[in-house]
Amino acid sequence: MSVATVSRALSRPELLREETRDRVMSIVDRLGYRPNLLARGLRRGHTRSILLVVPNLSPFFLEIFAGAEEVARQADFALLLGNSNGDPEREEACFDQVVSGRADGIILLTGLVPTAYAPGKRPLPPLVTVLERLPGRSVPVIRTDHRVGAAEATRHLIELGHRQIAHIAGSKHAPSTAHRLAGYRDALESAGLALSQDLIYPGDFTMKSGAAGVERLLSLGEPPTAVLCGNDEMAFGAIRMLHNLGLAVPRDISIVGFDDQNMAAFYNPPLTTVYIPRHELGRRAARELIEQLEGRDVAHEVILPTRLIVRESTAPPARRKPRAGRRRSA
Amino acid sequence: MSVATVSRALSRPELLREETRDRVMSIVDRLGYRPNLLARGLRRGHTRSILLVVPNLSPFFLEIFAGAEEVARQADFALLLGNSNGDPEREEACFDQVVSGRADGIILLTGLVPTAYAPGKRPLPPLVTVLERLPGRSVPVIRTDHRVGAAEATRHLIELGHRQIAHIAGSKHAPSTAHRLAGYRDALESAGLALSQDLIYPGDFTMKSGAAGVERLLSLGEPPTAVLCGNDEMAFGAIRMLHNLGLAVPRDISIVGFDDQNMAAFYNPPLTTVYIPRHELGRRAARELIEQLEGRDVAHEVILPTRLIVRESTAPPARRKPRAGRRRSA
DNA sequence: TTGAAAGCGGTACCAA
DNA sequence: TTGGTACCGCTTTCAA
């Protein structure tokens, strides 16, 4: 029996006589034979695998990964994970994976393309971005409207009666940061509330920065009665710090997060936050990329809705001004 | 100039005259040429990539991944992520990746080998396990001593004066569950405290099960004054439920977690827990596997120490019995 | 329906 | 130090 026959039994069984096919398969089973994917990929010119590039390994991105993996698996694609860790060099290495033939396309969660792939230099690999539109590029994007989500969350606070509403913003590098800030401003403006630069603290998405942010905001002459945080982590950090300062959430101050991580519902108190359909974001991204790889036309932009989830970290403002009480011993 | 020369310029530059090498490299740079990794892997017989297999995408495993990635990168290995999701079939598919030539070896975090690779069937790929020893196999393992860690945590509660100490155990499928339970028992026995099956709740590592567990334990005739949880997530769930029931931690009941996730220090209250050196576990695993792949001898077992981190979720028992108070409105 | 053989893009051996 | 070339394992065209 020739190698061609074995190859056909595995790849295009319909071309073989049933008897031949069975004979091959039984031997394959017995030997535990698995075709060499490198050779196959080399010959076929593609590997049926896609690379998802994240800027870090936070649970937020990993859930998008999980969604993408689900769709990829169904379509018989392998999903690889590339962690750029914010390093442009590593990001470029991820893109090179496609040039090197290890993957057929990229799902990009970092919001930026390596400079080596700037327009006019190397051509982009098959690409879909998630969360962030690529400026000046016509690359399909699956995203949510951060601005609308942030505005809705801010409006929730306004409707509760808050007037002094602060914002702890995310990392400057993330384009979503600007959009969430814009939504916060939109809501304040439509309510006729004054914007104050003092009420905006530049965080970096870490719990630590959330804690630092709220401490800083509290030191203001006119401290806020509510804070919209750029993500859940910073909200957790903020709440923790408030408790540490002897302040209770939401009694003394209301806190809103962004993302609705799994932990949000189980935090103490459960966090009011903006739900982002991470899983679906991943699913759609994988679907679009696979369509693209298979030569079909794809949507240029998909916008998935966010949703405000009201839990127990928000309430009407207290009568008296929130002031740091005795700092807890520990 | 021949292809052989280009190949050498990229793979073994020391074999070329400096001038030739520079000439090749300048053209490589200009063209953005990247060697095809499939062809290279096919020819060389290895890919310099290793696959890390996790049972799910929880932050716990991802931190081990991050540690392994660090070492892999330094050694110029790519680290792939395989998510078996508890499915034996997917687990087997991960092992097949090595047989298919996509990876050279496996770092296994699931604690079990697919049945297709049972002793006497297919030979195991180059393998290092993390956290769990493989029964009946001489596979290198990098682990911590869960039993000692759990005993230390339990002793901490005993020293605080607790006598009724419960345990919310992890998933039955994880071997660590049994070890942590054993450590809990060890400490109780050495302190001369009675063991009661009622005080052991079978959880599954989720926050939800932690919440259900503590609710159940509280309904006991003689409810516990402290609970050792099999991981941090269950501890968070437990604390949340307690607050929901109008009970405060640690005033009414003490809670200890296991793992020391990032969130532990920022939970409300900050969680007393057992630190597991996840990052180092990953680093060591990658290092051992790479050594093994390069034909060197490797340690058969590496045991890394755990460490009890005392924060604010534990305190001496209250005088009066903890009883569920008014259930909070929300 | 099956077999023979070319070729995917590199690497490494041998020769020059 | 460089070039020519066989070969890694598979797919696919062409011929039988």
XYZ file of C-alpha atoms (C1' of nucleotides) in Angstrom:
692
model
C 0.000 0.000 0.000
C 1.354 3.399 -0.951
C 1.786 6.451 1.203
C -0.641 8.238 -1.069
C -3.361 5.833 -0.084
C -2.713 6.330 3.599
C -2.740 10.075 3.103
C -6.081 9.867 1.352
C -7.547 7.657 4.030
C -6.787 10.336 6.556
C -7.500 13.486 4.596
C -10.028 12.602 1.920
C -11.512 9.242 2.869
C -14.316 9.580 0.338
C -11.798 8.891 -2.415
C -11.110 5.375 -1.194
C -12.910 2.104 -1.444
C -14.487 1.354 1.891
C -12.450 -1.773 2.356
C -9.161 -0.028 1.699
C -10.084 2.809 3.998
C -10.979 0.449 6.816
C -7.758 -1.447 6.359
C -5.766 1.748 6.678
C -7.712 3.012 9.645
C -7.384 -0.163 11.616
C -3.635 -0.050 11.240
C -3.587 3.624 12.100
C -5.488 2.874 15.275
C -3.255 0.013 16.191
C -0.084 1.986 15.693
C -1.426 5.214 17.099
C -0.184 6.905 13.971
C -0.655 10.674 13.755
C 0.272 12.592 10.632
C 3.086 15.065 11.027
C 1.453 18.461 11.153
C 4.579 20.262 10.080
C 4.874 18.289 6.878
C 1.201 18.657 6.204
C 1.282 22.373 6.829
C 4.334 22.781 4.703
C 2.747 21.003 1.822
C -0.689 22.541 2.109
C 0.560 26.039 2.672
C -1.496 26.610 5.773
C -1.759 25.116 9.231
C -5.380 25.628 10.245
C -4.258 27.424 13.339
C -4.737 30.985 14.425
C -2.874 33.057 16.926
C -4.580 35.217 19.505
C -2.329 37.971 20.796
C -2.928 39.487 24.224
C -1.079 42.284 26.017
C -1.118 40.299 29.276
C -2.598 37.200 30.845
C -5.405 38.861 32.765
C -8.661 36.919 33.183
C -10.343 39.535 31.026
C -8.410 38.551 27.925
C -8.416 34.894 28.773
C -12.172 34.818 28.608
C -12.066 36.268 25.141
C -9.565 33.548 24.373
C -11.979 30.939 25.686
C -14.724 32.192 23.399
C -12.454 32.201 20.396
C -11.204 28.755 21.240
C -14.723 27.403 21.231
C -15.399 28.547 17.699
C -11.941 27.627 16.484
C -12.320 24.111 17.785
C -15.650 23.679 16.048
C -14.112 24.806 12.788
C -11.216 22.466 13.378
C -8.714 25.243 13.864
C -6.118 25.279 16.607
C -5.946 28.436 18.671
C -2.523 29.558 19.808
C -1.931 32.132 22.507
C 0.674 34.823 22.132
C 1.462 37.070 25.067
C 3.125 40.261 23.957
C 3.289 41.538 27.510
C 3.196 45.085 26.240
C 6.549 44.605 24.556
C 6.561 45.796 20.914
C 9.320 43.364 20.102
C 7.310 40.413 21.323
C 4.323 41.754 19.508
C 6.295 41.750 16.302
C 7.462 38.224 17.025
C 3.817 37.203 17.211
C 3.106 38.675 13.802
C 6.158 36.913 12.469
C 4.605 33.640 13.519
C 2.250 34.031 10.618
C 4.997 34.980 8.192
C 6.900 31.944 9.428
C 3.962 29.758 8.681
C 3.144 28.721 12.223
C -0.284 30.312 12.108
C -2.617 31.413 9.351
C -3.971 34.573 10.914
C -4.147 36.717 14.010
C -6.775 37.854 16.464
C -5.326 40.974 17.973
C -6.334 42.165 21.429
C -3.563 44.649 21.997
C -4.929 47.412 19.813
C -1.695 48.104 18.034
C 0.255 46.775 15.102
C 4.043 46.443 15.311
C 5.905 49.214 13.532
C 7.539 46.698 11.223
C 4.075 46.151 9.764
C 3.286 49.840 9.376
C 1.495 50.756 6.143
C 3.845 50.535 3.194
C 6.212 48.163 4.922
C 5.297 44.527 5.223
C 1.776 43.503 4.335
C -0.448 42.648 7.258
C -1.252 39.001 7.882
C -4.905 37.985 7.904
C -6.101 39.884 10.922
C -9.111 40.635 13.078
C -8.934 43.045 15.980
C -10.971 42.899 19.122
C -12.019 45.872 21.235
C -9.937 48.432 19.367
C -10.242 49.782 15.873
C -6.866 50.092 14.152
C -6.434 53.729 13.194
C -6.033 54.246 9.486
C -6.425 50.593 8.592
C -9.329 48.727 7.217
C -9.050 45.724 9.487
C -12.220 44.032 10.705
C -12.954 44.829 14.336
C -15.213 43.197 16.894
C -15.845 45.584 19.700
C -18.208 47.079 22.199
C -19.078 50.703 22.588
C -17.105 51.668 25.662
C -18.316 55.202 25.420
C -21.975 54.280 25.600
C -21.295 51.833 28.427
C -19.406 54.379 30.465
C -22.104 56.968 29.887
C -24.795 54.552 31.038
C -22.870 53.759 34.196
C -22.313 57.418 34.925
C -25.965 58.174 34.321
C -26.844 55.497 36.852
C -24.818 57.386 39.444
C -26.401 60.682 38.478
C -29.852 59.188 38.778
C -28.994 57.982 42.251
C -28.407 61.635 43.120
C -24.644 61.909 42.875
C -23.209 65.220 41.717
C -19.547 64.835 42.521
C -18.591 61.854 40.380
C -14.965 60.940 39.858
C -13.345 58.684 37.295
C -10.350 56.466 37.804
C -9.158 55.943 34.260
C -7.310 52.957 32.826
C -3.902 52.738 31.293
C -3.082 55.467 28.806
C -1.906 52.838 26.330
C -5.333 51.287 25.973
C -7.528 53.144 23.495
C -10.568 52.017 25.496
C -9.418 54.335 28.250
C -10.137 57.404 26.161
C -13.530 56.067 25.097
C -14.625 55.312 28.618
C -13.486 58.725 29.724
C -15.470 60.260 26.876
C -18.594 58.386 27.953
C -18.127 59.620 31.495
C -17.887 63.173 30.177
C -20.879 62.738 27.899
C -23.105 61.774 30.797
C -21.867 64.572 33.019
C -22.412 67.126 30.309
C -25.887 65.972 29.382
C -26.799 66.252 33.053
C -25.390 69.744 33.153
C -22.721 68.785 35.663
C -19.388 70.519 35.639
C -16.342 68.609 34.478
C -13.321 68.834 36.687
C -9.908 67.555 35.793
C -9.292 67.011 39.505
C -11.926 64.309 39.519
C -10.093 62.263 36.917
C -7.327 60.055 38.221
C -4.981 58.348 35.775
C -4.836 54.707 36.834
C -3.362 51.704 35.043
C -5.955 48.942 35.416
C -4.305 47.444 38.517
C -5.980 47.065 41.911
C -3.136 49.029 43.362
C -3.827 52.019 41.183
C -7.510 51.839 42.077
C -6.558 52.046 45.729
C -4.157 54.915 45.129
C -6.733 56.705 43.006
C -9.483 56.698 45.565
C -7.105 57.765 48.299
C -6.066 60.703 46.202
C -9.621 61.636 45.281
C -10.638 61.602 48.910
C -8.015 64.177 49.726
C -9.738 66.697 47.460
C -11.398 69.727 49.001
C -14.676 68.602 47.518
C -14.300 64.794 47.446
C -16.502 62.708 45.161
C -19.490 60.754 46.454
C -19.154 58.229 43.647
C -16.388 56.876 41.458
C -16.565 55.261 38.040
C -13.574 52.983 37.633
C -12.089 52.075 34.271
C -12.200 48.384 35.081
C -13.249 46.007 37.847
C -9.785 45.499 39.237
C -9.380 49.164 40.003
C -12.844 49.144 41.552
C -11.807 46.307 43.865
C -8.683 48.181 44.829
C -10.728 51.301 45.492
C -13.268 49.531 47.682
C -10.539 47.837 49.648
C -8.786 51.119 50.286
C -12.025 52.765 51.342
C -12.636 50.067 53.913
C -9.113 50.485 55.051
C -9.810 54.155 55.591
C -12.864 53.312 57.621
C -15.324 54.175 54.862
C -18.080 51.832 53.731
C -19.271 51.137 50.204
C -21.885 52.121 49.163
C -22.884 53.904 52.373
C -20.185 56.548 52.240
C -19.244 56.367 48.614
C -20.493 54.508 45.540
C -18.172 52.571 43.266
C -18.814 51.327 39.739
C -16.520 48.989 37.849
C -16.163 48.071 34.210
C -15.992 44.597 32.596
C -18.045 42.460 34.983
C -15.374 39.916 35.761
C -16.461 36.734 37.452
C -15.292 38.118 40.733
C -17.577 41.158 40.505
C -20.656 39.292 41.695
C -18.758 37.757 44.594
C -16.833 40.757 45.771
C -17.782 42.264 49.057
C -19.953 44.195 48.379
C -20.992 42.802 44.999
C -19.875 45.270 42.379
C -22.081 47.377 40.159
C -20.341 47.260 36.811
C -20.625 47.328 33.042
C -20.871 43.912 31.469
C -18.696 43.251 28.461
C -19.575 40.181 26.406
C -16.062 38.805 26.473
C -16.956 35.313 25.434
C -19.018 36.499 22.502
C -16.324 38.948 21.496
C -13.949 36.009 21.212
C -16.439 33.861 19.376
C -17.181 36.504 16.812
C -13.544 37.353 16.293
C -12.657 33.741 15.599
C -15.603 33.367 13.289
C -14.712 36.458 11.291
C -11.087 35.475 10.985
C -11.904 31.979 9.837
C -14.324 33.333 7.261
C -11.627 35.642 6.047
C -9.093 32.818 5.842
C -11.519 30.776 3.832
C -11.857 33.583 1.371
C -15.304 34.808 2.266
C -16.247 38.410 2.850
C -16.406 39.585 6.411
C -18.084 42.388 8.273
C -15.867 45.367 8.681
C -17.123 46.198 12.130
C -19.237 44.355 14.673
C -20.393 46.229 17.736
C -21.696 44.184 20.626
C -23.784 45.844 23.337
C -22.582 46.389 26.885
C -24.993 46.217 29.794
C -25.031 47.925 33.159
C -25.241 45.414 35.990
C -26.466 47.042 39.165
C -25.360 45.251 42.300
C -24.601 46.523 45.772
C -21.698 48.923 45.450
C -23.869 51.871 44.443
C -26.503 53.770 46.418
C -27.745 57.326 46.806
C -25.134 59.647 48.286
C -24.893 59.992 52.068
C -26.036 63.240 53.619
C -22.721 64.121 55.138
C -19.538 64.347 53.154
C -17.476 61.210 53.056
C -14.390 61.801 55.140
C -11.759 59.311 55.998
C -12.419 58.075 59.527
C -9.956 56.328 61.781
C -7.652 54.264 59.667
C -8.034 50.612 60.493
C -5.223 49.227 62.559
C -4.095 46.529 60.130
C 24.537 32.940 -3.465
C 23.129 29.551 -2.533
C 20.227 28.729 -0.244
C 22.690 26.888 1.932
C 24.537 30.103 2.627
C 21.382 31.936 3.559
C 20.382 29.107 5.830
C 23.736 29.257 7.565
C 23.586 33.009 7.945
C 20.385 32.579 9.895
C 21.070 29.427 11.845
C 24.818 29.163 12.272
C 26.280 32.564 11.449
C 29.670 31.655 12.904
C 30.279 29.453 9.888
C 30.291 32.370 7.474
C 32.726 35.057 6.598
C 31.636 38.273 8.198
C 31.179 39.996 4.895
C 28.978 37.258 3.476
C 26.924 37.151 6.619
C 26.345 40.887 6.570
C 25.354 40.759 2.937
C 22.761 38.102 3.659
C 21.431 39.847 6.730
C 20.994 43.174 5.028
C 18.895 41.561 2.342
C 16.959 39.601 4.941
C 16.202 42.845 6.743
C 15.190 44.614 3.597
C 12.850 41.852 2.511
C 11.556 41.075 5.961
C 12.356 37.470 5.253
C 11.479 34.955 7.967
C 12.385 31.285 7.633
C 9.461 28.922 7.455
C 9.243 27.277 10.835
C 7.374 24.284 9.514
C 10.074 23.442 7.016
C 12.754 23.990 9.597
C 10.974 21.879 12.165
C 10.337 19.155 9.661
C 13.968 18.973 8.712
C 15.411 19.336 12.178
C 13.015 16.931 13.790
C 12.020 19.306 16.542
C 10.329 22.663 16.827
C 11.749 24.214 19.956
C 8.289 24.655 21.337
C 6.623 23.136 24.334
C 3.005 22.733 25.195
C 1.589 23.543 28.594
C -1.693 21.757 29.253
C -4.190 23.176 31.736
C -7.566 21.829 32.859
C -9.093 25.312 32.613
C -8.158 28.932 32.096
C -8.253 30.017 35.721
C -5.795 32.711 36.835
C -4.138 30.120 39.023
C -2.904 28.093 36.072
C -2.225 31.113 33.951
C 0.325 32.348 36.435
C 2.134 29.066 36.218
C 1.999 29.539 32.469
C 3.538 32.992 32.832
C 6.430 31.584 34.834
C 7.044 28.828 32.332
C 6.851 31.284 29.476
C 9.561 33.388 31.006
C 12.031 30.531 31.125
C 10.982 29.197 27.748
C 11.536 32.543 26.117
C 15.006 32.834 27.600
C 15.883 29.420 26.256
C 14.418 30.408 22.900
C 11.528 27.992 23.145
C 7.978 28.886 22.234
C 5.368 28.040 24.833
C 2.003 26.855 23.578
C -1.110 26.681 25.685
C -3.457 23.731 25.543
C -6.739 23.856 27.387
C -8.137 20.402 27.996
C -11.120 21.815 29.832
C -11.412 18.643 31.827
C -12.237 16.704 28.680
C -10.144 13.516 28.296
C -10.516 13.686 24.542
C -9.060 17.167 24.381
C -6.358 16.094 26.738
C -5.418 13.326 24.383
C -5.443 15.774 21.491
C -2.895 17.833 23.396
C -0.605 14.855 23.780
C -1.043 14.118 20.113
C 0.367 17.544 19.344
C 3.723 16.179 20.334
C 3.316 13.026 18.298
C 2.313 15.222 15.372
C 5.453 17.218 15.741
C 3.885 20.508 16.723
C 5.601 20.549 20.104
C 8.606 18.792 21.565
C 7.319 18.164 25.045
C 4.560 18.784 27.553
C 4.178 20.516 30.881
C 1.135 18.906 32.394
C -1.006 20.706 34.966
C -4.020 18.441 34.842
C -2.606 15.629 36.911
C -3.681 12.900 34.566
C -2.456 11.214 31.447
C -4.911 10.282 28.684
C -5.833 6.612 28.657
C -4.419 6.247 25.149
C -1.030 6.834 26.734
C -1.509 4.378 29.564
C 1.546 2.257 30.399
C 2.137 -0.316 27.682
C 0.245 1.602 25.054
C 1.869 4.572 23.398
C 5.087 5.851 24.893
C 4.790 9.117 26.771
C 6.117 12.248 25.125
C 8.805 14.200 26.978
C 6.853 15.299 30.002
C 7.040 17.227 33.242
C 4.103 17.428 35.599
C 3.292 20.281 37.907
C 1.491 19.999 41.227
C 0.552 16.355 40.888
C 2.677 13.276 40.873
C 1.591 10.782 38.226
C 0.719 7.550 39.994
C 2.848 4.633 38.893
C 4.962 6.665 36.487
C 8.409 8.006 36.824
C 7.705 11.415 35.391
C 9.482 14.425 36.858
C 7.188 16.516 39.021
C 7.443 20.056 40.315
C 5.101 20.491 43.204
C 4.373 21.922 46.595
C 3.422 20.027 49.700
C -0.276 20.694 49.954
C -0.538 18.571 53.013
C 1.994 20.567 54.989
C 0.471 23.829 53.800
C -3.021 22.815 54.823
C -1.772 21.616 58.193
C -0.035 24.914 58.813
C -3.159 26.865 57.966
C -5.260 24.700 60.218
C -2.753 25.043 63.032
C -3.020 28.805 62.677
C -6.738 28.542 63.339
C -6.180 26.240 66.289
C -3.661 28.626 67.769
C -6.189 31.408 67.471
C -8.406 29.332 69.740
C -10.740 27.701 67.270
C -12.012 24.232 68.109
C -14.774 23.756 65.576
C -12.912 24.012 62.315
C -14.567 23.041 59.070
C -13.082 22.320 55.654
C -14.584 23.111 52.293
C -12.738 20.734 50.014
C -11.927 21.174 46.350
C -12.981 19.156 43.373
C -12.742 15.407 43.794
C -10.889 15.162 40.498
C -7.908 17.128 41.714
C -5.450 15.007 43.670
C -4.480 18.111 45.640
C -7.898 17.972 47.244
C -7.061 14.799 49.100
C -3.696 16.140 50.206
C -5.153 19.339 51.574
C -7.798 17.368 53.385
C -5.097 15.146 54.854
C -3.200 18.189 56.111
C -6.353 19.524 57.735
C -6.820 16.199 59.467
C -3.188 16.013 60.524
C -3.415 19.330 62.331
C -6.683 18.482 64.010
C -5.346 15.174 65.210
C -2.096 16.531 66.558
C -4.111 19.066 68.504
C -6.285 16.308 69.887
C -9.385 17.685 68.217
C -12.111 15.361 67.055
C -12.621 14.837 63.338
C -16.152 15.098 62.122
C -17.301 14.191 58.666
C -20.045 16.784 59.039
C -17.443 19.516 59.081
C -16.143 18.555 55.659
C -18.045 19.951 52.719
C -17.285 18.694 49.222
C -16.854 21.783 47.045
C -15.555 22.096 43.510
C -13.191 25.103 43.583
C -15.875 27.569 42.450
C -17.003 30.621 44.406
C -20.492 29.285 44.205
C -19.576 26.080 45.965
C -17.768 28.046 48.650
C -20.948 29.988 49.273
C -23.065 26.845 49.340
C -20.573 25.138 51.606
C -20.544 27.766 54.297
C -24.314 28.047 54.212
C -24.550 24.331 54.775
C -21.959 24.318 57.558
C -23.775 27.081 59.367
C -26.896 24.990 59.537
C -25.099 22.402 61.633
C -26.133 21.952 65.279
C -22.612 22.862 66.290
C -21.513 25.224 63.515
C -17.815 25.881 62.924
C -16.117 29.063 64.096
C -13.542 28.803 61.334
C -13.351 27.311 57.854
C -10.343 26.217 55.849
C -11.198 26.448 52.159
C -9.548 24.340 49.486
C -8.764 27.397 47.389
C -9.183 31.159 47.420
C -12.189 31.235 45.154
C -14.229 29.127 47.534
C -13.064 31.352 50.366
C -14.338 34.415 48.527
C -17.646 32.721 47.917
C -17.856 31.769 51.575
C -17.125 35.260 52.835
C -19.643 36.766 50.460
C -22.324 34.375 51.631
C -21.538 35.083 55.253
C -21.981 38.790 54.717
C -25.165 38.058 52.925
C -26.341 36.183 55.993
C -25.462 39.130 58.178
C -22.294 37.583 59.553
C -18.949 39.353 59.544
C -15.535 37.897 58.791
C -13.479 37.461 60.907
C -15.647 38.721 63.767
C -18.189 35.926 63.625
C -16.247 33.344 61.718
C -12.720 32.986 60.391
C -11.979 31.998 56.815
C -8.730 30.736 55.336
C -8.115 30.286 51.616
C -5.517 28.394 49.624
C -3.333 29.610 46.723
C -2.919 33.323 47.483
C -4.315 34.611 44.232
C -3.670 38.239 43.422
C -7.143 39.046 44.556
C -6.568 37.645 48.028
C -4.757 40.734 49.297
C -7.445 43.006 47.866
C -10.512 41.111 48.911
C -12.667 42.578 51.570
C -11.468 41.596 54.124
C -8.009 40.652 52.866
C -7.774 36.907 52.903
C -5.568 34.792 55.107
C -4.354 32.079 52.789
C -1.609 29.659 51.841
C 0.798 31.025 49.270
C 1.693 28.748 46.400
C 4.716 29.789 44.342
C 2.901 29.571 41.037
C 5.393 31.544 39.057
C 8.324 29.550 40.334
C 6.437 26.302 39.754
C 6.135 27.291 36.101
C 9.721 28.402 35.836
C 11.045 25.184 37.270
C 8.791 23.045 35.159
C 9.941 24.734 31.960
C 13.540 24.493 33.023
C 13.280 20.783 33.803
C 11.511 20.008 30.570
C 14.021 21.904 28.484
C 16.889 20.137 30.234
C 15.196 16.862 29.499
C 14.679 17.767 25.836
C 18.323 18.664 25.537
C 19.266 15.268 26.828
C 20.432 16.188 30.287
C 19.403 14.453 33.459
C 16.654 16.060 35.457
C 15.495 15.950 39.044
C 12.763 13.457 39.589
C 10.918 15.573 42.092
C 11.157 19.192 43.140
C 9.151 20.326 46.132
C 8.688 24.039 46.596
C 7.604 25.404 49.974
C 4.196 26.942 50.629
C 3.796 29.764 53.085
C 0.934 30.840 55.285
C -0.007 34.474 54.650
C -1.945 35.863 57.583
C -4.197 38.751 56.620
C -7.489 39.913 58.043
C -9.957 37.102 57.512
C -8.897 35.208 60.619
C -9.199 36.108 64.294
C -9.881 34.412 67.603
C -13.366 32.929 67.816
C -16.215 35.115 69.050
C -17.631 34.349 72.479
C -21.115 33.641 71.268
C -21.870 31.083 68.610
C -22.040 32.401 65.055
C -25.646 32.383 64.039
C -27.076 33.731 60.857
C -28.561 37.136 61.650
C -31.058 39.007 59.562
C -30.450 38.248 55.952
C -29.439 41.392 54.154
C -32.172 42.879 52.080
C -30.341 42.802 48.739
C -9.568 3.263 -7.086
C -4.656 3.115 -6.387
C 0.429 4.022 -7.196
C 4.469 6.882 -8.560
C 6.694 10.894 -8.009
C 7.255 15.999 -7.629
C 7.648 19.492 -4.447
C 6.508 22.438 -0.085
C 11.119 25.333 2.341
C 14.291 24.635 4.879
C 18.980 22.000 6.924
C 23.094 19.505 6.796
C 26.200 16.501 4.622
C 29.759 16.227 1.246
C 32.627 18.221 -2.087
C 35.100 21.919 -3.927
C 34.199 29.348 3.481
C 30.761 28.278 0.074
C 27.785 25.502 -3.239
C 25.177 21.397 -4.652
C 21.871 18.352 -3.248
C 19.437 14.666 -0.607
C 15.904 14.500 2.469
C 12.371 15.587 6.455
C 6.739 13.671 5.853
C 3.029 14.867 3.732
C -0.359 16.176 -0.329
C -1.611 16.157 -4.909
C -1.262 15.668 -9.818
C -0.899 12.427 -13.299
C -0.896 7.895 -15.032
C -2.260 3.285 -14.799
